[in-house]
Amino acid sequence: MTDVIITGTGLYTPPHAIGNDALVDAFNAWVETENARRAEAGETARLEPSSSDFIVKASGIENRYVLDAEGILDPTRMRPRLPGRRNDEPSIQCEMGLAAANEALAAAGVEAADIDLVIVACSNLERAYPAVAVELQAGLGASGHAYDMNVACSSATFAIDAAANAIRGGGVRRALVVNPEICSAHLNFRDRDSHFIFGDACTAIVLEDASLASAKGGFEILGTRLVTRFSNAIRNNAGFLDRVTDADPLAADRLFVQEGRRVFKDVCPMVASLIGDHLVELSLSGETLDRLWLHQANRHMNDLIARRVLGRDPSPAEAPIILDRYANTSSAGSIIALHLHRQDLPAGSLGVVCSFGAGYSAGSVVIQRR
């Protein structure tokens, strides 16, 4: 069986940062206006304001990066303002992907022309077709073939599994996985329970046949394991049928919605079991792990999952958190954690990249430092 190595990662961080205080100020200004409107209309239900303390306590998030802050912080709009692009211009996600991919390729010491497979995997694609991955392939000058895929927050690990299997099968020598997440575009900034959750980012990963890899310090993929189980607890109903069902494109269910407590209760044991069973399958255990690069959705979820996998409380180094700065970036989160927190690991170190989210879906990738 061909060994597969992760030889490079890349990260694109958008230019605009929004701290909790600014986000709360905009939300509370809208709440004040909305409550005044309701009072004038004789409605008794009133909205509660948000606070930075509430956000940190609920999630551990303190900041997020977004493609556009002005539209989000405008209480009369409260959504990003991203101008449309002509068909002869690069799409937004292609542009994000180029930045992250070029960094990953440089780290791997690989030319774009040597890439045989490009997978763009993320929660929300900006169009149905042509595939963003094929556009990115052309923009990079990569060879081979390309396709898009969506498994929500698990998209990166599912794409790593697909790319690794393609390399093991012999039809692909080098693959590029790119995760351009514009989460701010599907977030309801007028929902107190979720207006703070998401940020935007793009990550990229280069995978190679071990016999071709030249970069030092890569990570061998020891195994991948995936699981899905249907649930409505995390949902976004936006789709191409909206125009024929006459759905309101700004309706709450056309944006991100979740039952937070139910998700916490359902997903944490599911993910801990996935990782634990995967380690056993590879004749490993939680005690052998040096690092957990987990999906970055909620600090409490990560702490609980890491505790169950390791059998004890994790140290900050063992289960690094980046959501305090980046918020939830969907499929990009675990890869951001890997990108920023891997260089200190010596050869032989073991780690797990794990993502989880809507579906439910979860993916585990066990890797070892070369």
CSV table of C-alpha atoms in Angstrom, one decimal:
chain,number,residue,atom,x,y,z
A,1,MET,CA,0.0,0.0,0.0
A,2,THR,CA,1.3,3.4,-1.0
A,3,ASP,CA,2.2,5.7,2.0
A,4,VAL,CA,0.6,9.2,1.8
A,5,ILE,CA,2.2,12.3,3.3
A,6,ILE,CA,0.9,15.7,4.1
A,7,THR,CA,3.7,17.9,3.0
A,8,GLY,CA,2.4,21.4,3.1
A,9,THR,CA,-0.5,23.5,4.5
A,10,GLY,CA,-1.6,27.0,3.7
A,11,LEU,CA,-3.9,29.6,5.3
A,12,TYR,CA,-5.7,32.6,4.0
A,13,THR,CA,-7.0,35.0,6.7
A,14,PRO,CA,-9.4,37.7,5.5
A,15,PRO,CA,-8.4,41.4,6.1
A,16,HIS,CA,-11.2,42.4,8.5
A,17,ALA,CA,-11.3,41.4,12.2
A,18,ILE,CA,-14.3,41.9,14.4
A,19,GLY,CA,-14.0,41.6,18.1
A,20,ASN,CA,-16.9,40.7,20.4
A,21,ASP,CA,-17.4,44.2,21.6
A,22,ALA,CA,-18.0,45.6,18.1
A,23,LEU,CA,-20.2,42.7,17.1
A,24,VAL,CA,-22.3,43.1,20.3
A,25,ASP,CA,-22.6,46.9,19.8
A,26,ALA,CA,-24.1,46.3,16.3
A,27,PHE,CA,-26.5,43.6,17.5
A,28,ASN,CA,-27.7,45.6,20.5
A,29,ALA,CA,-28.3,48.6,18.4
A,30,TRP,CA,-30.5,46.5,16.1
A,31,VAL,CA,-32.3,45.0,19.2
A,32,GLU,CA,-33.1,48.4,20.5
A,33,THR,CA,-34.6,49.5,17.2
A,34,GLU,CA,-36.5,46.2,16.8
A,35,ASN,CA,-37.9,46.4,20.4
A,36,ALA,CA,-39.1,49.9,19.8
A,37,ARG,CA,-40.8,48.8,16.6
A,38,ARG,CA,-42.5,45.9,18.5
A,39,ALA,CA,-43.6,48.2,21.3
A,40,GLU,CA,-45.1,50.7,18.8
A,41,ALA,CA,-46.9,47.8,17.1
A,42,GLY,CA,-48.3,46.5,20.4
A,43,GLU,CA,-46.2,43.4,20.4
A,44,THR,CA,-45.3,42.1,23.9
A,45,ALA,CA,-42.3,39.9,23.0
A,46,ARG,CA,-39.0,41.6,23.5
A,47,LEU,CA,-35.5,40.6,22.3
A,48,GLU,CA,-32.6,40.3,24.8
A,49,PRO,CA,-29.3,42.1,24.2
A,50,SER,CA,-26.1,40.2,23.8
A,51,SER,CA,-22.8,40.8,25.6
A,52,SER,CA,-19.1,39.9,25.2
A,53,ASP,CA,-19.1,38.0,28.5
A,54,PHE,CA,-22.0,35.9,27.2
A,55,ILE,CA,-20.2,35.1,24.0
A,56,VAL,CA,-17.0,34.0,25.7
A,57,LYS,CA,-18.8,32.0,28.3
A,58,ALA,CA,-20.9,30.2,25.7
A,59,SER,CA,-18.2,29.5,23.2
A,60,GLY,CA,-14.7,30.7,24.0
A,61,ILE,CA,-14.8,33.0,20.9
A,62,GLU,CA,-13.3,36.5,21.2
A,63,ASN,CA,-12.7,37.5,17.6
A,64,ARG,CA,-13.4,36.5,14.0
A,65,TYR,CA,-12.0,37.4,10.6
A,66,VAL,CA,-14.5,38.2,7.8
A,67,LEU,CA,-14.4,39.3,4.2
A,68,ASP,CA,-16.5,42.3,4.9
A,69,ALA,CA,-17.0,43.9,8.3
A,70,GLU,CA,-18.9,47.0,7.4
A,71,GLY,CA,-22.0,45.3,6.2
A,72,ILE,CA,-22.1,43.0,9.3
A,73,LEU,CA,-21.7,45.9,11.7
A,74,ASP,CA,-24.3,48.0,10.0
A,75,PRO,CA,-27.5,47.5,12.2
A,76,THR,CA,-29.7,48.2,9.2
A,77,ARG,CA,-28.1,45.4,7.2
A,78,MET,CA,-26.2,42.9,9.4
A,79,ARG,CA,-24.8,40.8,6.7
A,80,PRO,CA,-21.6,41.1,4.6
A,81,ARG,CA,-21.7,43.2,1.5
A,82,LEU,CA,-19.8,41.3,-1.2
A,83,PRO,CA,-20.2,42.8,-4.7
A,84,GLY,CA,-21.1,40.4,-7.5
A,85,ARG,CA,-18.3,39.4,-9.9
A,86,ARG,CA,-18.5,39.1,-13.7
A,87,ASN,CA,-18.2,35.6,-15.2
A,88,ASP,CA,-14.8,36.5,-16.5
A,89,GLU,CA,-13.5,37.4,-13.0
A,90,PRO,CA,-12.1,34.9,-10.5
A,91,SER,CA,-14.8,33.9,-8.0
A,92,ILE,CA,-14.3,34.9,-4.4
A,93,GLN,CA,-13.7,31.3,-3.3
A,94,CYS,CA,-11.2,30.8,-6.1
A,95,GLU,CA,-9.3,33.9,-5.0
A,96,MET,CA,-9.2,32.7,-1.4
A,97,GLY,CA,-8.2,29.2,-2.6
A,98,LEU,CA,-5.3,30.6,-4.7
A,99,ALA,CA,-3.8,32.4,-1.7
A,100,ALA,CA,-4.0,29.4,0.6
A,101,ALA,CA,-3.0,26.9,-2.1
A,102,ASN,CA,0.1,28.8,-3.1
A,103,GLU,CA,1.3,28.9,0.5
A,104,ALA,CA,0.7,25.1,0.9
A,105,LEU,CA,2.5,24.4,-2.4
A,106,ALA,CA,5.5,26.5,-1.4
A,107,ALA,CA,5.7,24.7,1.9
A,108,ALA,CA,5.6,21.3,0.1
A,109,GLY,CA,8.1,22.4,-2.5
A,110,VAL,CA,5.7,21.4,-5.2
A,111,GLU,CA,4.7,23.1,-8.5
A,112,ALA,CA,1.1,23.5,-9.2
A,113,ALA,CA,1.6,21.7,-12.5
A,114,ASP,CA,2.6,18.6,-10.5
A,115,ILE,CA,-0.8,18.4,-8.8
A,116,ASP,CA,-3.0,15.6,-10.2
A,117,LEU,CA,-6.2,16.2,-8.2
A,118,VAL,CA,-7.8,19.4,-6.7
A,119,ILE,CA,-10.7,19.0,-4.3
A,120,VAL,CA,-12.5,22.1,-3.0
A,121,ALA,CA,-14.4,21.0,0.1
A,122,CYS,CA,-16.5,23.4,2.2
A,123,SER,CA,-19.9,24.0,3.8
A,124,ASN,CA,-21.1,26.5,1.3
A,125,LEU,CA,-20.1,26.8,-2.4
A,126,GLU,CA,-20.9,30.1,-4.0
A,127,ARG,CA,-22.4,28.5,-7.1
A,128,ALA,CA,-23.6,25.1,-8.3
A,129,TYR,CA,-21.5,24.9,-11.4
A,130,PRO,CA,-19.0,25.1,-12.9
A,131,ALA,CA,-17.1,23.6,-10.0
A,132,VAL,CA,-15.0,26.1,-8.0
A,133,ALA,CA,-12.4,23.3,-7.9
A,134,VAL,CA,-12.1,23.3,-11.7
A,135,GLU,CA,-11.8,27.1,-11.7
A,136,LEU,CA,-9.1,26.9,-9.0
A,137,GLN,CA,-7.3,24.1,-11.0
A,138,ALA,CA,-7.2,26.4,-14.0
A,139,GLY,CA,-6.1,29.4,-11.9
A,140,LEU,CA,-3.2,27.5,-10.4
A,141,GLY,CA,-2.2,25.7,-13.6
A,142,ALA,CA,-2.7,22.3,-12.0
A,143,SER,CA,-3.1,19.2,-14.1
A,144,GLY,CA,-5.3,16.1,-13.7
A,145,HIS,CA,-8.9,16.6,-12.5
A,146,ALA,CA,-10.9,18.6,-9.9
A,147,TYR,CA,-14.2,18.5,-8.1
A,148,ASP,CA,-16.2,20.1,-5.4
A,149,MET,CA,-17.6,18.4,-2.3
A,150,ASN,CA,-19.7,19.4,0.7
A,151,VAL,CA,-19.9,17.5,4.0
A,152,ALA,CA,-20.4,20.7,6.0
A,153,CYS,CA,-17.9,21.2,8.9
A,154,SER,CA,-16.4,17.7,8.1
A,155,SER,CA,-15.6,18.6,4.5
A,156,ALA,CA,-11.8,18.9,5.0
A,157,THR,CA,-11.3,15.5,6.7
A,158,PHE,CA,-13.6,13.8,4.2
A,159,ALA,CA,-11.7,15.4,1.3
A,160,ILE,CA,-8.4,14.3,2.9
A,161,ASP,CA,-9.8,10.7,3.0
A,162,ALA,CA,-10.8,10.9,-0.7
A,163,ALA,CA,-7.4,12.4,-1.8
A,164,ALA,CA,-5.4,9.9,0.2
A,165,ASN,CA,-7.4,7.0,-1.2
A,166,ALA,CA,-6.8,8.4,-4.8
A,167,ILE,CA,-3.1,8.4,-4.1
A,168,ARG,CA,-3.1,4.9,-2.6
A,169,GLY,CA,-5.0,3.7,-5.6
A,170,GLY,CA,-2.2,4.8,-7.9
A,171,GLY,CA,-4.2,7.1,-10.2
A,172,VAL,CA,-3.0,10.3,-8.4
A,173,ARG,CA,0.5,11.2,-7.3
A,174,ARG,CA,-0.2,14.5,-5.6
A,175,ALA,CA,-3.4,16.1,-4.5
A,176,LEU,CA,-4.5,19.5,-3.2
A,177,VAL,CA,-7.4,19.9,-0.7
A,178,VAL,CA,-8.8,23.5,-0.4
A,179,ASN,CA,-11.4,24.7,2.1
A,180,PRO,CA,-12.7,28.2,1.3
A,181,GLU,CA,-15.2,29.0,4.0
A,182,ILE,CA,-17.3,32.2,3.8
A,183,CYS,CA,-19.3,31.4,6.9
A,184,SER,CA,-20.3,35.0,7.5
A,185,ALA,CA,-22.6,34.8,4.5
A,186,HIS,CA,-24.8,32.1,6.0
A,187,LEU,CA,-24.9,33.4,9.6
A,188,ASN,CA,-28.0,35.1,11.0
A,189,PHE,CA,-26.4,38.1,12.7
A,190,ARG,CA,-29.8,38.9,14.3
A,191,ASP,CA,-30.0,35.7,16.3
A,192,ARG,CA,-28.6,36.2,19.8
A,193,ASP,CA,-27.7,32.5,20.2
A,194,SER,CA,-25.6,32.3,17.1
A,195,HIS,CA,-24.6,35.8,15.8
A,196,PHE,CA,-21.1,35.4,17.2
A,197,ILE,CA,-20.3,31.8,16.0
A,198,PHE,CA,-18.6,32.1,12.6
A,199,GLY,CA,-15.7,33.7,10.8
A,200,ASP,CA,-14.2,33.4,7.3
A,201,ALA,CA,-11.0,31.7,6.3
A,202,CYS,CA,-9.5,29.3,3.7
A,203,THR,CA,-7.0,26.5,4.2
A,204,ALA,CA,-5.1,24.2,1.8
A,205,ILE,CA,-3.3,20.9,2.2
A,206,VAL,CA,-0.9,19.2,-0.1
A,207,LEU,CA,-0.8,15.4,0.0
A,208,GLU,CA,1.8,13.3,-1.9
A,209,ASP,CA,2.9,9.8,-2.6
A,210,ALA,CA,5.6,9.2,0.0
A,211,SER,CA,8.1,8.2,-2.7
A,212,LEU,CA,7.8,11.6,-4.3
A,213,ALA,CA,7.8,13.8,-1.2
A,214,SER,CA,10.8,16.0,-0.8
A,215,ALA,CA,9.8,18.4,1.9
A,216,LYS,CA,11.1,17.6,5.4
A,217,GLY,CA,8.9,17.3,8.4
A,218,GLY,CA,5.7,16.1,6.8
A,219,PHE,CA,3.1,13.9,8.3
A,220,GLU,CA,2.3,10.4,7.2
A,221,ILE,CA,-1.4,9.5,7.2
A,222,LEU,CA,-1.7,6.3,9.2
A,223,GLY,CA,-5.4,6.0,8.6
A,224,THR,CA,-8.7,7.8,8.0
A,225,ARG,CA,-12.1,7.0,9.4
A,226,LEU,CA,-15.5,8.6,8.6
A,227,VAL,CA,-19.0,8.5,10.1
A,228,THR,CA,-22.3,10.1,9.2
A,229,ARG,CA,-25.7,10.0,11.0
A,230,PHE,CA,-28.7,12.0,9.8
A,231,SER,CA,-29.9,14.8,12.1
A,232,ASN,CA,-31.8,18.1,11.6
A,233,ALA,CA,-30.1,19.7,14.7
A,234,ILE,CA,-27.8,21.7,12.4
A,235,ARG,CA,-29.4,22.9,9.2
A,236,ASN,CA,-29.4,25.4,6.3
A,237,ASN,CA,-32.4,25.1,3.9
A,238,ALA,CA,-31.0,27.6,1.3
A,239,GLY,CA,-31.0,26.0,-2.2
A,240,PHE,CA,-31.9,26.3,-5.8
A,241,LEU,CA,-35.5,25.3,-5.2
A,242,ASP,CA,-36.1,28.6,-3.2
A,243,ARG,CA,-37.2,30.4,-6.4
A,244,VAL,CA,-39.8,27.7,-7.3
A,245,THR,CA,-41.1,27.3,-3.7
A,246,ASP,CA,-41.2,31.1,-3.4
A,247,ALA,CA,-39.2,30.9,-0.2
A,248,ASP,CA,-37.9,34.1,1.4
A,249,PRO,CA,-34.1,34.1,0.8
A,250,LEU,CA,-33.6,35.9,4.1
A,251,ALA,CA,-35.8,33.7,6.2
A,252,ALA,CA,-34.2,32.3,9.3
A,253,ASP,CA,-34.2,28.7,8.0
A,254,ARG,CA,-32.4,29.8,4.8
A,255,LEU,CA,-29.5,30.7,7.1
A,256,PHE,CA,-27.5,28.6,9.7
A,257,VAL,CA,-29.8,27.2,12.4
A,258,GLN,CA,-28.9,24.8,15.2
A,259,GLU,CA,-30.2,23.3,18.4
A,260,GLY,CA,-27.0,24.0,20.4
A,261,ARG,CA,-27.6,21.9,23.5
A,262,ARG,CA,-28.8,18.9,21.4
A,263,VAL,CA,-25.8,19.1,19.2
A,264,PHE,CA,-23.5,19.2,22.2
A,265,LYS,CA,-25.2,16.1,23.7
A,266,ASP,CA,-25.2,14.2,20.4
A,267,VAL,CA,-21.9,15.0,18.9
A,268,CYS,CA,-19.4,14.9,21.7
A,269,PRO,CA,-19.8,11.1,22.5
A,270,MET,CA,-20.1,10.4,18.8
A,271,VAL,CA,-16.7,12.0,18.0
A,272,ALA,CA,-14.9,10.7,21.1
A,273,SER,CA,-16.0,7.2,20.1
A,274,LEU,CA,-15.0,7.7,16.5
A,275,ILE,CA,-11.5,8.7,17.5
A,276,GLY,CA,-11.2,6.0,20.2
A,277,ASP,CA,-12.3,3.3,17.8
A,278,HIS,CA,-10.0,4.6,15.1
A,279,LEU,CA,-7.0,4.5,17.4
A,280,VAL,CA,-7.8,0.9,18.5
A,281,GLU,CA,-8.1,-0.1,14.8
A,282,LEU,CA,-4.5,1.2,14.4
A,283,SER,CA,-3.3,-0.5,17.6
A,284,LEU,CA,-2.9,3.0,19.2
A,285,SER,CA,-4.6,4.6,22.2
A,286,GLY,CA,-5.3,8.1,23.6
A,287,GLU,CA,-2.2,7.8,25.7
A,288,THR,CA,0.0,7.5,22.6
A,289,LEU,CA,-1.3,10.9,21.2
A,290,ASP,CA,0.8,14.0,21.3
A,291,ARG,CA,-1.8,16.3,19.7
A,292,LEU,CA,-5.4,16.7,18.9
A,293,TRP,CA,-6.3,19.1,16.1
A,294,LEU,CA,-10.0,19.3,16.6
A,295,HIS,CA,-12.8,21.1,14.8
A,296,GLN,CA,-13.1,24.6,16.2
A,297,ALA,CA,-16.7,25.2,17.0
A,298,ASN,CA,-17.0,25.5,20.7
A,299,ARG,CA,-14.4,25.5,23.5
A,300,HIS,CA,-16.5,23.3,25.8
A,301,MET,CA,-17.0,20.6,23.1
A,302,ASN,CA,-13.3,20.4,22.4
A,303,ASP,CA,-12.4,20.2,26.0
A,304,LEU,CA,-14.9,17.4,26.6
A,305,ILE,CA,-13.9,15.4,23.5
A,306,ALA,CA,-10.1,15.7,24.3
A,307,ARG,CA,-10.7,14.7,27.9
A,308,ARG,CA,-12.6,11.5,26.7
A,309,VAL,CA,-9.9,10.6,24.2
A,310,LEU,CA,-6.9,11.2,26.4
A,311,GLY,CA,-8.5,10.0,29.6
A,312,ARG,CA,-7.5,13.2,31.4
A,313,ASP,CA,-7.6,17.0,31.0
A,314,PRO,CA,-5.7,18.1,28.0
A,315,SER,CA,-2.9,20.7,28.2
A,316,PRO,CA,-3.3,23.8,25.8
A,317,ALA,CA,-0.5,22.3,23.7
A,318,GLU,CA,-2.1,18.9,23.4
A,319,ALA,CA,-5.5,20.3,22.1
A,320,PRO,CA,-4.7,23.7,20.7
A,321,ILE,CA,-7.6,26.2,20.4
A,322,ILE,CA,-7.7,28.8,17.6
A,323,LEU,CA,-11.4,29.6,17.7
A,324,ASP,CA,-10.8,32.4,20.2
A,325,ARG,CA,-9.1,34.3,17.3
A,326,TYR,CA,-10.8,32.8,14.3
A,327,ALA,CA,-14.2,31.7,15.6
A,328,ASN,CA,-15.9,28.7,13.9
A,329,THR,CA,-14.5,28.5,10.4
A,330,SER,CA,-16.4,25.3,9.6
A,331,SER,CA,-14.2,22.8,7.7
A,332,ALA,CA,-11.2,25.1,7.9
A,333,GLY,CA,-11.0,25.1,11.7
A,334,SER,CA,-9.1,21.8,12.4
A,335,ILE,CA,-6.7,22.6,9.5
A,336,ILE,CA,-6.0,26.1,10.9
A,337,ALA,CA,-5.1,24.4,14.2
A,338,LEU,CA,-2.8,21.9,12.3
A,339,HIS,CA,-1.3,24.7,10.3
A,340,LEU,CA,-0.5,26.9,13.3
A,341,HIS,CA,0.4,24.2,15.9
A,342,ARG,CA,2.5,21.5,14.4
A,343,GLN,CA,6.1,22.8,13.9
A,344,ASP,CA,7.2,22.0,17.5
A,345,LEU,CA,6.4,18.3,17.2
A,346,PRO,CA,9.5,16.0,16.8
A,347,ALA,CA,9.7,13.0,14.5
A,348,GLY,CA,7.5,10.1,15.5
A,349,SER,CA,4.9,12.3,17.2
A,350,LEU,CA,1.3,11.1,16.8
A,351,GLY,CA,-1.8,13.3,16.2
A,352,VAL,CA,-5.4,13.3,15.1
A,353,VAL,CA,-7.1,15.8,12.8
A,354,CYS,CA,-10.8,15.5,13.5
A,355,SER,CA,-13.7,17.5,12.3
A,356,PHE,CA,-17.4,17.2,13.0
A,357,GLY,CA,-20.7,19.0,12.3
A,358,ALA,CA,-23.9,19.0,10.4
A,359,GLY,CA,-25.1,15.7,9.0
A,360,TYR,CA,-24.2,14.6,11.6
A,361,SER,CA,-20.8,14.0,10.1
A,362,ALA,CA,-17.3,13.4,11.6
A,363,GLY,CA,-13.9,12.5,10.2
A,364,SER,CA,-10.7,11.3,11.9
A,365,VAL,CA,-7.3,11.5,10.3
A,366,VAL,CA,-4.5,9.9,12.3
A,367,ILE,CA,-1.0,11.2,11.3
A,368,GLN,CA,2.6,10.8,12.4
A,369,ARG,CA,5.5,13.3,12.1
A,370,ARG,CA,8.2,12.0,9.8
